[in-house]
Amino acid sequence: MAARTITTLDDLKALYGEISAPALAKERTALTPHYRAFVEAAPFMVIATIGPKGLDTSPRGDPAGFVHVVDDKTLLIPDRRGNNRLDTLKNILHDPRISLIFLIPGVGEALRVRGRAEIIQDDELAAGFVMQGKAPTTLLRITIECVYFQCQKAIARSRLWDPASVIDRTTLPTAGEMVEALVSEPFDGKAYDADYPERLKRTIY
């Protein structure tokens, strides 16, 4: 059969069928006690935002509980030190819509959150996020509009948490090699890689 482009909701429904009752029931407009437990146990999340150049996704990570649950409709996320591209923050200034996905090592389900974000600077609130003596410059305050959990299929198919899936890092280009291949000015990729462990200690927070 020749390839065809799917362009209507009716076409999709004809291919996939109707959504199941449990899939509809798990979507909420605020955190449930179970959903709150997932947020508080997650050491890693991905943020999706939209800006003038299009969509962007960015990883965030800290010890479990780094995303603070203010109430069942509100989250606070520290913006840690980075490379100063500020892609996420600039996008939020343009469009406050945001989507988050929380991952917990060893857990198959993921938690998905959609809502709106604002960037706040508050020294008192930031003090609650201090790591290694350093507070975040800003915080993201998320107002939840939709939250639901994703079943285990994607994690199971990818074998993400299976130790047997860990690959040898030396089979891929290093950070230094990738930067050296991309920049126009002279850059010593080997020196960059050699210094990275110590640089990470100095700059992680």
Coordinates of N, CA and C in Angstrom, one line a residue:
M1 N 0.8 -1.2 0.0 CA 0.0 0.0 0.0 C 0.9 1.2 0.0
A2 N 0.5 2.2 -0.8 CA 1.3 3.4 -0.9 C 1.2 4.2 0.4
A3 N 2.3 5.0 0.7 CA 2.3 5.8 1.9 C 1.2 6.9 1.7
R4 N 0.6 7.3 2.8 CA -0.3 8.4 2.8 C -0.1 9.2 4.1
T5 N -0.4 10.5 4.0 CA -0.3 11.4 5.1 C -1.6 11.5 5.8
I6 N -1.5 11.3 7.1 CA -2.7 11.4 8.0 C -3.0 12.9 8.3
T7 N -4.1 13.4 8.0 CA -4.4 14.8 8.2 C -5.6 15.1 9.0
T8 N -6.4 14.1 9.4 CA -7.7 14.4 10.1 C -7.8 13.5 11.3
L9 N -8.6 14.0 12.3 CA -8.8 13.2 13.5 C -9.5 11.9 13.1
D10 N -10.4 11.9 12.2 CA -11.2 10.7 11.8 C -10.2 9.7 11.3
D11 N -9.2 10.1 10.5 CA -8.2 9.1 10.0 C -7.4 8.5 11.1
L12 N -7.1 9.3 12.1 CA -6.4 8.7 13.3 C -7.2 7.7 14.0
K13 N -8.5 8.1 14.3 CA -9.4 7.2 15.0 C -9.6 5.9 14.2
A14 N -9.6 6.0 12.9 CA -9.8 4.8 12.1 C -8.6 3.8 12.3
L15 N -7.5 4.4 12.5 CA -6.2 3.6 12.6 C -6.0 3.0 14.0
Y16 N -6.4 3.9 15.0 CA -6.0 3.5 16.4 C -7.2 3.2 17.3
G17 N -8.4 3.6 16.9 CA -9.6 3.3 17.7 C -9.8 4.4 18.8
E18 N -10.7 4.1 19.7 CA -11.1 5.1 20.7 C -10.1 5.0 21.9
I19 N -10.0 6.1 22.6 CA -9.2 6.1 23.8 C -9.9 5.3 24.9
S20 N -9.1 4.5 25.7 CA -9.7 3.7 26.8 C -10.2 4.5 28.0
A21 N -11.1 4.0 28.7 CA -11.6 4.7 29.9 C -10.5 4.9 30.9
P22 N -9.6 4.0 31.3 CA -8.6 4.3 32.2 C -7.6 5.4 31.7
A23 N -7.4 5.4 30.4 CA -6.5 6.5 29.9 C -7.1 7.8 30.1
L24 N -8.4 7.9 30.0 CA -9.1 9.2 30.2 C -9.2 9.5 31.7
A25 N -9.4 8.5 32.5 CA -9.5 8.7 34.0 C -8.3 9.2 34.6
K26 N -7.1 8.8 34.1 CA -5.8 9.2 34.8 C -5.5 10.7 34.6
E27 N -6.1 11.4 33.7 CA -5.8 12.8 33.5 C -6.6 13.6 34.5
R28 N -5.8 14.5 35.2 CA -6.4 15.4 36.2 C -5.9 16.8 36.0
T29 N -6.6 17.8 36.6 CA -6.2 19.2 36.5 C -5.3 19.6 37.7
A30 N -5.0 18.7 38.6 CA -4.2 19.0 39.7 C -3.6 17.7 40.2
L31 N -2.5 17.8 41.0 CA -1.9 16.7 41.6 C -2.8 15.9 42.5
T32 N -2.8 14.6 42.3 CA -3.4 13.7 43.3 C -2.3 13.3 44.3
P33 N -2.7 12.7 45.4 CA -1.6 12.3 46.4 C -0.6 11.3 45.7
H34 N -1.1 10.4 44.8 CA -0.2 9.5 44.1 C 0.7 10.3 43.1
Y35 N 0.2 11.2 42.4 CA 1.0 12.0 41.5 C 2.0 12.9 42.2
R36 N 1.6 13.4 43.4 CA 2.6 14.1 44.2 C 3.8 13.3 44.6
A37 N 3.5 12.0 44.9 CA 4.6 11.1 45.3 C 5.6 10.9 44.2
F38 N 5.1 10.9 42.9 CA 6.0 10.8 41.8 C 6.9 12.0 41.7
V39 N 6.3 13.2 41.8 CA 7.1 14.4 41.6 C 8.2 14.5 42.7
E40 N 7.8 14.1 43.9 CA 8.8 14.2 45.0 C 9.8 13.2 45.0
A41 N 9.6 12.1 44.3 CA 10.6 11.0 44.2 C 11.5 11.1 42.9
A42 N 11.2 12.1 42.0 CA 11.9 12.2 40.8 C 13.2 13.0 40.9
P43 N 14.3 12.5 40.5 CA 15.6 13.2 40.4 C 15.9 13.8 39.1
F44 N 15.0 13.6 38.1 CA 15.2 14.0 36.7 C 13.9 14.3 36.0
M45 N 14.0 15.4 35.2 CA 12.8 15.8 34.4 C 13.2 16.4 33.2
V46 N 12.3 16.5 32.2 CA 12.6 17.2 30.9 C 11.5 18.3 30.8
I47 N 12.0 19.5 30.4 CA 11.1 20.6 30.2 C 10.9 20.9 28.8
A48 N 9.7 21.1 28.3 CA 9.5 21.5 26.9 C 8.8 22.9 26.9
T49 N 9.4 23.7 26.1 CA 8.8 25.1 25.9 C 8.8 25.5 24.5
I50 N 8.1 26.6 24.2 CA 8.0 27.1 22.8 C 8.4 28.5 22.7
G51 N 9.1 28.9 21.7 CA 9.6 30.3 21.6 C 9.6 30.7 20.1
P52 N 10.2 31.8 19.8 CA 10.2 32.3 18.4 C 10.8 31.4 17.4
K53 N 11.8 30.6 17.9 CA 12.5 29.7 17.0 C 11.9 28.3 17.0
G54 N 10.8 28.1 17.7 CA 10.1 26.8 17.7 C 10.2 26.1 19.1
L55 N 10.0 24.8 19.1 CA 10.0 24.0 20.3 C 11.4 23.8 20.9
D56 N 11.5 23.6 22.2 CA 12.8 23.3 22.8 C 12.5 22.3 23.9
T57 N 13.4 21.4 24.2 CA 13.4 20.5 25.4 C 14.7 20.6 26.1
S58 N 14.6 20.6 27.4 CA 15.8 20.7 28.2 C 15.8 19.8 29.4
P59 N 16.9 19.1 29.8 CA 16.9 18.3 30.9 C 17.1 19.1 32.2
R60 N 16.6 18.6 33.3 CA 16.8 19.1 34.6 C 17.0 18.0 35.6
G61 N 18.0 18.1 36.5 CA 18.2 17.1 37.5 C 18.8 17.6 38.7
D62 N 18.5 16.9 39.8 CA 19.0 17.2 41.2 C 18.6 16.1 42.1
P63 N 19.0 16.1 43.3 CA 18.5 15.0 44.2 C 17.0 15.0 44.2
A64 N 16.4 13.8 44.4 CA 15.0 13.6 44.4 C 14.3 14.6 45.4
G65 N 13.2 15.2 44.9 CA 12.6 16.3 45.7 C 13.0 17.7 45.3
F66 N 13.8 17.8 44.2 CA 14.3 19.1 43.8 C 13.2 20.0 43.3
V67 N 12.1 19.4 42.8 CA 11.0 20.1 42.4 C 10.0 20.2 43.6
H68 N 9.8 21.4 44.1 CA 9.0 21.5 45.3 C 7.5 21.6 45.0
V69 N 6.7 20.8 45.7 CA 5.3 20.9 45.5 C 4.7 21.9 46.5
V70 N 4.3 23.1 46.0 CA 3.7 24.1 46.8 C 2.3 23.7 47.3
D71 N 1.5 23.3 46.3 CA 0.2 22.8 46.5 C -0.2 21.9 45.3
D72 N -1.4 21.5 45.3 CA -1.8 20.5 44.2 C -1.8 21.1 42.8
K73 N -1.7 22.5 42.8 CA -1.7 23.1 41.5 C -0.4 23.9 41.1
T74 N 0.5 23.8 42.1 CA 1.7 24.7 41.9 C 3.0 23.9 42.2
L75 N 4.0 24.1 41.3 CA 5.3 23.5 41.5 C 6.4 24.7 41.4
L76 N 7.5 24.5 42.2 CA 8.6 25.4 42.1 C 9.8 24.6 41.6
I77 N 10.5 25.1 40.6 CA 11.7 24.4 40.0 C 12.9 25.3 40.0
P78 N 14.0 24.9 40.6 CA 15.2 25.8 40.6 C 15.8 25.8 39.2
D79 N 16.3 27.0 38.8 CA 17.0 27.1 37.6 C 18.5 27.1 37.9
R80 N 19.2 26.0 37.8 CA 20.6 25.8 38.2 C 21.5 26.4 37.1
R81 N 22.8 26.6 37.5 CA 23.8 27.1 36.7 C 23.9 26.3 35.4
G82 N 24.1 26.9 34.3 CA 24.2 26.2 33.0 C 25.2 27.0 32.1
N83 N 24.8 26.9 30.8 CA 25.7 27.5 29.8 C 25.3 28.9 29.4
N84 N 24.3 29.4 30.1 CA 23.8 30.8 29.8 C 23.1 30.9 28.4
R85 N 22.8 29.8 27.7 CA 22.0 30.0 26.5 C 20.6 30.5 26.9
L86 N 20.1 30.0 28.1 CA 18.8 30.5 28.6 C 17.6 30.1 27.7
D87 N 17.7 29.1 26.9 CA 16.7 28.7 25.9 C 15.3 28.6 26.6
T88 N 15.3 27.9 27.7 CA 14.0 27.6 28.4 C 13.4 29.0 28.9
L89 N 14.3 29.7 29.6 CA 13.8 31.0 30.2 C 13.3 32.0 29.1
K90 N 14.1 32.1 28.0 CA 13.7 33.0 27.0 C 12.4 32.6 26.3
N91 N 12.2 31.3 26.2 CA 11.0 30.8 25.6 C 9.8 31.1 26.5
I92 N 10.0 31.0 27.8 CA 8.9 31.3 28.7 C 8.5 32.7 28.7
L93 N 9.4 33.6 28.5 CA 9.1 35.0 28.3 C 8.2 35.3 27.1
H94 N 8.5 34.5 26.1 CA 7.7 34.6 24.9 C 6.3 33.9 25.0
D95 N 6.3 32.7 25.6 CA 5.1 31.9 25.7 C 5.1 31.1 27.0
P96 N 4.3 31.3 27.9 CA 4.3 30.7 29.2 C 4.0 29.2 29.2
R97 N 3.4 28.7 28.1 CA 3.0 27.3 28.1 C 4.3 26.4 28.3
I98 N 4.1 25.3 29.1 CA 5.2 24.4 29.4 C 4.7 23.0 29.6
S99 N 5.6 22.1 29.3 CA 5.3 20.7 29.5 C 6.5 20.0 30.2
L100 N 6.2 19.1 31.2 CA 7.2 18.5 32.0 C 7.0 17.0 31.9
I101 N 8.1 16.2 32.0 CA 8.0 14.8 32.1 C 9.0 14.4 33.2
F102 N 8.5 13.7 34.2 CA 9.3 13.2 35.4 C 9.7 11.8 35.2
L103 N 11.0 11.5 35.5 CA 11.5 10.1 35.4 C 12.1 9.7 36.7
I104 N 11.9 8.5 37.1 CA 12.5 8.0 38.4 C 13.3 6.7 38.0
P105 N 14.5 6.6 38.4 CA 15.3 5.4 38.0 C 14.7 4.2 38.6
G106 N 14.6 3.2 37.7 CA 14.0 1.9 38.1 C 12.5 1.8 38.0
V107 N 11.8 2.9 37.8 CA 10.4 3.0 37.7 C 9.9 3.1 36.2
G108 N 9.0 2.2 35.8 CA 8.6 2.2 34.5 C 7.7 3.4 34.1
E109 N 6.8 3.8 35.0 CA 5.9 4.9 34.7 C 6.6 6.2 34.7
A110 N 6.1 7.1 33.9 CA 6.6 8.5 33.9 C 5.4 9.4 34.2
L111 N 5.6 10.6 34.8 CA 4.6 11.5 35.1 C 4.7 12.7 34.2
R112 N 3.6 13.1 33.5 CA 3.5 14.2 32.6 C 2.7 15.3 33.2
V113 N 3.2 16.5 33.0 CA 2.5 17.7 33.5 C 2.5 18.8 32.4
R114 N 1.4 19.4 32.2 CA 1.3 20.6 31.4 C 0.7 21.7 32.2
G115 N 1.2 22.9 31.8 CA 0.7 24.1 32.5 C 1.3 25.4 32.0
R116 N 1.4 26.3 32.9 CA 2.0 27.6 32.5 C 3.1 28.0 33.5
A117 N 4.1 28.6 33.0 CA 5.3 28.9 33.9 C 5.5 30.4 33.9
E118 N 6.1 30.8 35.1 CA 6.6 32.2 35.2 C 7.9 32.1 35.9
I119 N 8.8 33.1 35.5 CA 10.1 33.1 36.1 C 10.1 34.1 37.3
I120 N 10.5 33.6 38.5 CA 10.5 34.5 39.6 C 11.9 34.6 40.3
Q121 N 12.2 35.7 40.8 CA 13.4 35.9 41.6 C 13.0 36.3 43.0
D122 N 13.3 35.4 43.9 CA 12.9 35.6 45.3 C 13.9 35.0 46.2
D123 N 14.7 35.8 46.9 CA 15.8 35.3 47.7 C 15.3 34.3 48.8
E124 N 14.2 34.6 49.4 CA 13.7 33.8 50.5 C 13.3 32.4 50.0
L125 N 12.6 32.4 48.8 CA 12.2 31.1 48.3 C 13.5 30.3 47.7
A126 N 14.4 31.1 47.1 CA 15.6 30.4 46.6 C 16.4 29.8 47.7
A127 N 16.4 30.3 48.9 CA 17.1 29.8 50.0 C 16.7 28.3 50.3
G128 N 15.5 27.9 49.9 CA 15.1 26.6 50.1 C 15.6 25.6 49.1
F129 N 16.4 26.1 48.1 CA 16.9 25.3 47.1 C 18.4 25.3 47.0
V130 N 19.1 25.7 48.1 CA 20.5 25.8 48.1 C 21.2 24.5 48.0
M131 N 22.2 24.4 47.1 CA 23.0 23.2 47.0 C 24.4 23.6 47.0
Q132 N 25.2 22.9 47.8 CA 26.7 23.2 47.9 C 26.9 24.7 48.2
G133 N 26.0 25.3 49.0 CA 26.1 26.7 49.4 C 25.7 27.7 48.4
K134 N 25.1 27.2 47.3 CA 24.7 28.1 46.2 C 23.2 28.0 45.9
A135 N 22.5 29.2 45.9 CA 21.1 29.2 45.6 C 20.9 29.4 44.1
P136 N 19.8 29.0 43.5 CA 19.5 29.3 42.1 C 19.2 30.7 41.9
T137 N 19.6 31.2 40.7 CA 19.4 32.6 40.4 C 17.9 32.9 40.3
T138 N 17.2 32.1 39.7 CA 15.7 32.2 39.5 C 15.0 30.9 39.8
L139 N 13.7 30.9 39.9 CA 12.9 29.8 40.0 C 11.8 29.8 39.0
L140 N 11.4 28.7 38.6 CA 10.2 28.6 37.7 C 9.0 28.2 38.6
R141 N 7.9 29.0 38.5 CA 6.7 28.6 39.2 C 5.7 28.1 38.1
I142 N 5.3 26.9 38.3 CA 4.5 26.2 37.3 C 3.1 26.1 37.9
T143 N 2.1 26.6 37.2 CA 0.7 26.4 37.5 C 0.2 25.3 36.6
I144 N -0.2 24.2 37.3 CA -0.6 22.9 36.6 C -2.0 23.1 36.0
E145 N -2.1 22.7 34.8 CA -3.4 22.6 34.1 C -3.8 21.2 33.8
C146 N -2.8 20.3 33.6 CA -3.1 18.9 33.3 C -2.0 18.0 33.8
V147 N -2.3 16.9 34.4 CA -1.3 16.0 34.9 C -1.8 14.5 34.8
Y148 N -0.9 13.7 34.3 CA -1.3 12.2 34.2 C 0.0 11.4 34.1
F149 N -0.2 10.1 34.3 CA 1.0 9.3 34.3 C 1.0 8.5 32.9
Q150 N 2.2 8.2 32.5 CA 2.4 7.4 31.3 C 2.8 6.0 31.7
C151 N 2.2 5.0 31.0 CA 2.4 3.6 31.4 C 3.8 3.2 31.0
Q152 N 4.2 2.0 31.3 CA 5.5 1.5 31.3 C 6.1 1.2 29.9
K153 N 5.2 1.2 28.9 CA 5.6 0.6 27.6 C 6.9 1.2 27.0
A154 N 7.0 2.5 27.0 CA 8.2 3.1 26.4 C 9.5 2.8 27.2
I155 N 9.4 2.8 28.5 CA 10.6 2.4 29.3 C 10.9 0.9 29.1
A156 N 9.9 0.1 29.0 CA 10.1 -1.3 28.8 C 10.7 -1.6 27.5
R157 N 10.2 -1.0 26.4 CA 10.7 -1.2 25.1 C 12.2 -0.7 25.0
S158 N 12.5 0.4 25.6 CA 13.8 0.9 25.5 C 14.8 0.2 26.4
R159 N 14.3 -0.5 27.4 CA 15.1 -1.1 28.5 C 16.0 -0.1 29.1
L160 N 15.5 1.1 29.4 CA 16.2 2.2 29.9 C 16.9 2.0 31.2
W161 N 16.2 1.3 32.1 CA 16.8 1.1 33.4 C 17.5 -0.3 33.5
D162 N 17.6 -1.0 32.5 CA 18.2 -2.4 32.5 C 19.7 -2.2 32.4
P163 N 20.5 -2.6 33.5 CA 21.9 -2.5 33.4 C 22.6 -3.1 32.2
A164 N 21.9 -4.1 31.6 CA 22.5 -4.7 30.4 C 22.4 -3.8 29.2
S165 N 21.6 -2.7 29.3 CA 21.5 -1.7 28.2 C 22.6 -0.6 28.2
V166 N 23.3 -0.6 29.3 CA 24.4 0.5 29.4 C 25.4 0.2 28.3
I167 N 25.7 1.3 27.6 CA 26.7 1.1 26.5 C 28.1 1.7 26.9
D168 N 29.1 1.3 26.3 CA 30.5 1.8 26.5 C 30.6 3.2 26.0
R169 N 30.8 4.2 26.9 CA 30.9 5.6 26.5 C 31.9 5.9 25.5
T170 N 33.0 5.0 25.5 CA 34.1 5.3 24.5 C 33.6 5.0 23.1
T171 N 32.5 4.4 22.9 CA 32.0 4.1 21.5 C 31.4 5.3 20.9
L172 N 31.2 6.4 21.6 CA 30.6 7.6 21.1 C 31.6 8.8 21.2
P173 N 31.4 9.8 20.4 CA 32.3 11.0 20.5 C 32.2 11.6 21.9
T174 N 33.3 12.2 22.3 CA 33.3 12.9 23.6 C 32.8 14.3 23.4
A175 N 32.5 15.0 24.5 CA 32.1 16.3 24.5 C 33.1 17.2 23.8
G176 N 34.4 17.0 24.2 CA 35.5 17.8 23.6 C 35.6 17.6 22.1
E177 N 35.4 16.3 21.6 CA 35.5 16.0 20.2 C 34.4 16.7 19.5
M178 N 33.2 16.7 20.1 CA 32.0 17.3 19.4 C 32.2 18.8 19.3
V179 N 32.7 19.5 20.4 CA 32.9 20.9 20.3 C 34.0 21.3 19.3
E180 N 35.1 20.5 19.4 CA 36.2 20.8 18.5 C 35.8 20.7 17.0
A181 N 34.9 19.8 16.7 CA 34.4 19.7 15.3 C 33.5 20.8 14.9
L182 N 32.9 21.5 15.8 CA 31.9 22.5 15.5 C 32.3 23.9 15.5
V183 N 33.3 24.2 16.4 CA 33.7 25.6 16.5 C 34.7 26.0 15.4
S184 N 34.7 27.3 15.1 CA 35.6 27.8 14.0 C 37.0 28.1 14.6
E185 N 37.1 28.6 15.8 CA 38.3 29.0 16.4 C 39.1 27.8 17.0
P186 N 40.4 27.9 17.2 CA 41.2 26.7 17.7 C 40.6 26.3 19.0
F187 N 40.4 25.0 19.2 CA 39.9 24.4 20.4 C 40.5 23.1 20.7
D188 N 41.0 22.8 21.9 CA 41.7 21.6 22.2 C 40.7 20.7 22.9
G189 N 40.1 19.8 22.1 CA 39.1 18.9 22.6 C 39.6 17.9 23.7
K190 N 40.8 17.4 23.5 CA 41.4 16.5 24.5 C 41.6 17.2 25.9
A191 N 42.1 18.4 25.8 CA 42.3 19.2 27.1 C 40.9 19.5 27.8
Y192 N 39.9 19.8 26.9 CA 38.6 20.0 27.5 C 38.0 18.8 28.2
D193 N 38.2 17.6 27.6 CA 37.7 16.4 28.2 C 38.5 16.0 29.4
A194 N 39.8 16.2 29.4 CA 40.7 15.9 30.5 C 40.3 16.7 31.8
D195 N 40.0 18.0 31.5 CA 39.7 18.9 32.6 C 38.2 18.8 33.1
Y196 N 37.4 18.1 32.4 CA 35.9 18.1 32.6 C 35.6 17.6 34.0
P197 N 36.1 16.5 34.5 CA 35.7 16.0 35.9 C 35.9 17.1 36.9
E198 N 37.1 17.8 36.9 CA 37.3 18.8 37.9 C 36.4 20.0 37.6
R199 N 36.2 20.4 36.4 CA 35.4 21.5 36.0 C 34.0 21.3 36.5
L200 N 33.5 20.0 36.3 CA 32.2 19.7 36.8 C 32.0 19.9 38.3
K201 N 33.0 19.5 39.0 CA 33.0 19.8 40.5 C 32.9 21.2 40.8
R202 N 33.6 22.1 40.1 CA 33.6 23.5 40.3 C 32.4 24.2 39.9
T203 N 31.7 23.7 38.9 CA 30.6 24.5 38.2 C 29.3 23.8 38.3
I204 N 29.1 22.6 38.9 CA 27.8 21.9 38.9 C 26.8 22.7 39.6
Y205 N 27.1 23.5 40.6 CA 26.2 24.5 41.2 C 26.9 25.8 41.3

